Amino acid sequence: MVKKRPSSGQVRIISGQWRSRKLPIHDLEGLRPTTDRVRETLFNWIANDVRGARVLDCFAGSGALSLESLSRYASYAKIFELQAQAAKQLVANLATLKCENADVIKGDSLALLASKPSEGFDLVFIDPPFRKSLAEKSISLIDQHQWLKDDALIYVETESEIAMLTVPASWSLLKEKKAGQVIYRLYQYSAEPVLDETTSDTEETN
């Protein structure tokens, strides 16, 4: 009996040094790459903050967010991924791009976040598998174990039925947008007390 191989897809890098490059990804359960449209909106939001940033991708999956950041000249990316096949593909894709300023760490993201890093991060992506209550748990661990540099930006993508997220008082909401079954938000961390004056850009797209 011939073992059926998992079907594969591709992720396209939108801009930067690897613009329009298409890289293979495995079609695995729970792997849900951020769509090109959402990714383009996100990187328009953070366009001036990616170059030189230290990036943490908490639930990498296809690696679309960290690869896009590296293409746009982020200085370093730490990439967490639980599924062995997805992690292996990420390592292969980084090798294809001849990218040496990233580390792929296979493991449970909550366990990995439950320790203090040697250095904080400027840009953090939290895009966990849906309906597993992982977003707020990750947020709590990131705050508790000091993963953020001052003024760090945090992107959180969840299923749209999560109308409200519980975040630390030191995080202010900058942007929020809904696209289909997804809602995505951009926060900024401040080590100083945050006044309750957030400026949100809430818009629903079909």
GROMACS .gro file of C-alpha atoms in nm:
model
  206
    1MET     CA    1   0.000   0.000   0.000
    2VAL     CA    2   0.137   0.338  -0.103
    3LYS     CA    3   0.125   0.594   0.175
    4LYS     CA    4  -0.053   0.907   0.066
    5ARG     CA    5   0.171   1.210   0.085
    6PRO     CA    6   0.024   1.527   0.235
    7SER     CA    7  -0.083   1.780  -0.022
    8SER     CA    8   0.111   2.102  -0.027
    9GLY     CA    9   0.049   2.465  -0.103
   10GLN     CA   10   0.250   2.781  -0.130
   11VAL     CA   11   0.301   3.105   0.057
   12ARG     CA   12   0.392   3.418  -0.137
   13ILE     CA   13   0.615   3.690   0.000
   14ILE     CA   14   0.457   4.025  -0.078
   15SER     CA   15   0.745   4.272  -0.063
   16GLY     CA   16   1.107   4.330   0.025
   17GLN     CA   17   1.422   4.150  -0.086
   18TRP     CA   18   1.232   3.829  -0.165
   19ARG     CA   19   0.931   3.999  -0.321
   20SER     CA   20   0.696   3.762  -0.513
   21ARG     CA   21   0.892   3.452  -0.409
   22LYS     CA   22   0.664   3.151  -0.359
   23LEU     CA   23   0.765   2.894  -0.101
   24PRO     CA   24   0.613   2.550  -0.037
   25ILE     CA   25   0.407   2.476   0.274
   26HIS     CA   26   0.245   2.155   0.395
   27ASP     CA   27  -0.131   2.123   0.411
   28LEU     CA   28  -0.148   2.028   0.777
   29GLU     CA   29  -0.433   2.029   1.025
   30GLY     CA   30  -0.466   2.366   1.193
   31LEU     CA   31  -0.219   2.534   0.957
   32ARG     CA   32  -0.394   2.850   0.842
   33PRO     CA   33  -0.164   3.099   0.671
   34THR     CA   34  -0.258   3.464   0.712
   35THR     CA   35  -0.415   3.567   0.382
   36ASP     CA   36  -0.231   3.797   0.144
   37ARG     CA   37  -0.492   4.068   0.197
   38VAL     CA   38  -0.467   4.061   0.576
   39ARG     CA   39  -0.089   4.038   0.562
   40GLU     CA   40  -0.070   4.336   0.327
   41THR     CA   41  -0.286   4.543   0.563
   42LEU     CA   42  -0.075   4.441   0.862
   43PHE     CA   43   0.253   4.531   0.694
   44ASN     CA   44   0.110   4.864   0.581
   45TRP     CA   45   0.038   4.930   0.950
   46ILE     CA   46   0.391   4.843   1.060
   47ALA     CA   47   0.582   4.950   0.749
   48ASN     CA   48   0.813   5.186   0.937
   49ASP     CA   49   0.883   4.944   1.222
   50VAL     CA   50   1.004   4.624   1.054
   51ARG     CA   51   1.353   4.713   0.933
   52GLY     CA   52   1.605   4.625   1.203
   53ALA     CA   53   1.341   4.473   1.432
   54ARG     CA   54   1.382   4.163   1.643
   55VAL     CA   55   1.080   3.948   1.559
   56LEU     CA   56   0.906   3.673   1.757
   57ASP     CA   57   0.661   3.452   1.566
   58CYS     CA   58   0.478   3.255   1.835
   59PHE     CA   59   0.271   3.017   1.619
   60ALA     CA   60   0.453   3.024   1.288
   61GLY     CA   61   0.265   2.766   1.081
   62SER     CA   62   0.362   2.854   0.723
   63GLY     CA   63   0.598   3.123   0.853
   64ALA     CA   64   0.423   3.383   0.636
   65LEU     CA   65   0.455   3.661   0.896
   66SER     CA   66   0.815   3.602   0.999
   67LEU     CA   67   0.931   3.544   0.640
   68GLU     CA   68   0.761   3.865   0.530
   69SER     CA   69   0.937   4.050   0.813
   70LEU     CA   70   1.275   3.906   0.721
   71SER     CA   71   1.216   3.997   0.358
   72ARG     CA   72   1.159   4.354   0.475
   73TYR     CA   73   1.494   4.353   0.658
   74ALA     CA   74   1.404   4.260   1.014
   75SER     CA   75   1.733   4.196   1.191
   76TYR     CA   76   1.636   3.860   1.344
   77ALA     CA   77   1.339   3.626   1.384
   78LYS     CA   78   1.276   3.361   1.648
   79ILE     CA   79   1.015   3.122   1.512
   80PHE     CA   80   0.810   2.878   1.723
   81GLU     CA   81   0.625   2.587   1.559
   82LEU     CA   82   0.478   2.275   1.718
   83GLN     CA   83   0.425   2.053   1.414
   84ALA     CA   84   0.741   1.876   1.301
   85GLN     CA   85   0.662   1.887   0.928
   86ALA     CA   86   0.585   2.258   0.935
   87ALA     CA   87   0.901   2.333   1.135
   88LYS     CA   88   1.112   2.127   0.893
   89GLN     CA   89   0.961   2.311   0.597
   90LEU     CA   90   1.037   2.646   0.759
   91VAL     CA   91   1.401   2.548   0.802
   92ALA     CA   92   1.413   2.438   0.437
   93ASN     CA   93   1.251   2.762   0.317
   94LEU     CA   94   1.497   2.974   0.514
   95ALA     CA   95   1.780   2.774   0.359
   96THR     CA   96   1.632   2.831   0.011
   97LEU     CA   97   1.632   3.205   0.082
   98LYS     CA   98   1.987   3.184   0.221
   99CYS     CA   99   1.856   3.348   0.537
  100GLU     CA  100   2.081   3.299   0.840
  101ASN     CA  101   1.929   3.549   1.085
  102ALA     CA  102   1.641   3.331   1.204
  103ASP     CA  103   1.597   3.035   1.437
  104VAL     CA  104   1.316   2.783   1.405
  105ILE     CA  105   1.235   2.617   1.737
  106LYS     CA  106   1.010   2.313   1.731
  107GLY     CA  107   0.802   2.295   2.044
  108ASP     CA  108   0.490   2.396   2.230
  109SER     CA  109   0.463   2.774   2.218
  110LEU     CA  110   0.311   2.809   2.566
  111ALA     CA  111   0.596   2.609   2.717
  112LEU     CA  112   0.853   2.812   2.522
  113LEU     CA  113   0.698   3.140   2.633
  114ALA     CA  114   0.705   3.033   2.998
  115SER     CA  115   1.064   3.150   3.044
  116LYS     CA  116   1.236   3.485   3.021
  117PRO     CA  117   1.431   3.553   2.699
  118SER     CA  118   1.787   3.680   2.705
  119GLU     CA  119   1.673   3.981   2.501
  120GLY     CA  120   1.331   4.128   2.428
  121PHE     CA  121   1.159   4.166   2.092
  122ASP     CA  122   1.038   4.466   1.894
  123LEU     CA  123   0.767   4.290   1.695
  124VAL     CA  124   0.562   3.991   1.809
  125PHE     CA  125   0.312   3.786   1.608
  126ILE     CA  126   0.042   3.589   1.792
  127ASP     CA  127  -0.160   3.394   1.534
  128PRO     CA  128  -0.253   3.065   1.704
  129PRO     CA  129  -0.475   2.782   1.579
  130PHE     CA  130  -0.835   2.883   1.623
  131ARG     CA  131  -1.070   2.770   1.900
  132LYS     CA  132  -0.800   2.641   2.134
  133SER     CA  133  -0.795   2.938   2.375
  134LEU     CA  134  -0.429   3.005   2.298
  135ALA     CA  135  -0.426   3.378   2.226
  136GLU     CA  136  -0.492   3.510   2.577
  137LYS     CA  137  -0.270   3.245   2.737
  138SER     CA  138   0.014   3.355   2.508
  139ILE     CA  139  -0.048   3.722   2.585
  140SER     CA  140  -0.031   3.651   2.958
  141LEU     CA  141   0.297   3.459   2.929
  142ILE     CA  142   0.458   3.722   2.706
  143ASP     CA  143   0.373   3.989   2.959
  144GLN     CA  144   0.467   3.783   3.265
  145HIS     CA  145   0.807   3.676   3.131
  146GLN     CA  146   0.905   4.009   2.975
  147TRP     CA  147   0.936   3.916   2.608
  148LEU     CA  148   0.878   4.274   2.490
  149LYS     CA  149   1.107   4.569   2.443
  150ASP     CA  150   0.964   4.908   2.528
  151ASP     CA  151   0.735   5.033   2.247
  152ALA     CA  152   0.715   4.682   2.098
  153LEU     CA  153   0.431   4.611   1.856
  154ILE     CA  154   0.217   4.301   1.902
  155TYR     CA  155  -0.006   4.158   1.630
  156VAL     CA  156  -0.288   3.925   1.741
  157GLU     CA  157  -0.505   3.734   1.493
  158THR     CA  158  -0.806   3.537   1.620
  159GLU     CA  159  -1.140   3.400   1.511
  160SER     CA  160  -1.392   3.681   1.467
  161GLU     CA  161  -1.622   3.563   1.745
  162ILE     CA  162  -1.364   3.679   2.000
  163ALA     CA  163  -1.502   4.030   2.020
  164MET     CA  164  -1.284   4.130   2.316
  165LEU     CA  165  -0.936   4.027   2.422
  166THR     CA  166  -0.798   4.058   2.773
  167VAL     CA  167  -0.460   4.227   2.747
  168PRO     CA  168  -0.224   4.387   3.001
  169ALA     CA  169  -0.279   4.750   3.101
  170SER     CA  170   0.059   4.826   2.944
  171TRP     CA  171  -0.075   4.736   2.596
  172SER     CA  172  -0.265   4.994   2.396
  173LEU     CA  173  -0.478   4.906   2.094
  174LEU     CA  174  -0.361   5.084   1.781
  175LYS     CA  175  -0.554   4.910   1.504
  176GLU     CA  176  -0.836   4.658   1.471
  177LYS     CA  177  -0.997   4.513   1.163
  178LYS     CA  178  -1.225   4.228   1.066
  179ALA     CA  179  -1.198   4.026   0.744
  180GLY     CA  180  -1.443   3.740   0.702
  181GLN     CA  181  -1.399   3.493   0.988
  182VAL     CA  182  -1.087   3.666   1.119
  183ILE     CA  183  -1.032   3.965   1.344
  184TYR     CA  184  -0.685   4.109   1.377
  185ARG     CA  185  -0.546   4.369   1.612
  186LEU     CA  186  -0.226   4.563   1.657
  187TYR     CA  187  -0.114   4.666   2.007
  188GLN     CA  188   0.180   4.863   2.139
  189TYR     CA  189   0.353   4.788   2.467
  190SER     CA  190   0.477   5.065   2.691
  191ALA     CA  191   0.679   5.017   3.008
  192GLU     CA  192   0.528   5.343   3.130
  193PRO     CA  193   0.165   5.358   3.251
  194VAL     CA  194  -0.074   5.377   2.956
  195LEU     CA  195  -0.349   5.637   2.954
  196ASP     CA  196  -0.689   5.513   2.845
  197GLU     CA  197  -0.675   5.694   2.512
  198THR     CA  198  -0.643   5.430   2.242
  199THR     CA  199  -0.686   5.515   1.879
  200SER     CA  200  -0.843   5.223   1.698
  201ASP     CA  201  -0.914   5.181   1.330
  202THR     CA  202  -1.208   4.944   1.333
  203GLU     CA  203  -1.344   4.841   0.998
  204GLU     CA  204  -1.529   4.537   0.872
  205THR     CA  205  -1.442   4.402   0.531
  206ASN     CA  206  -1.628   4.140   0.335
   0.00000   0.00000   0.00000
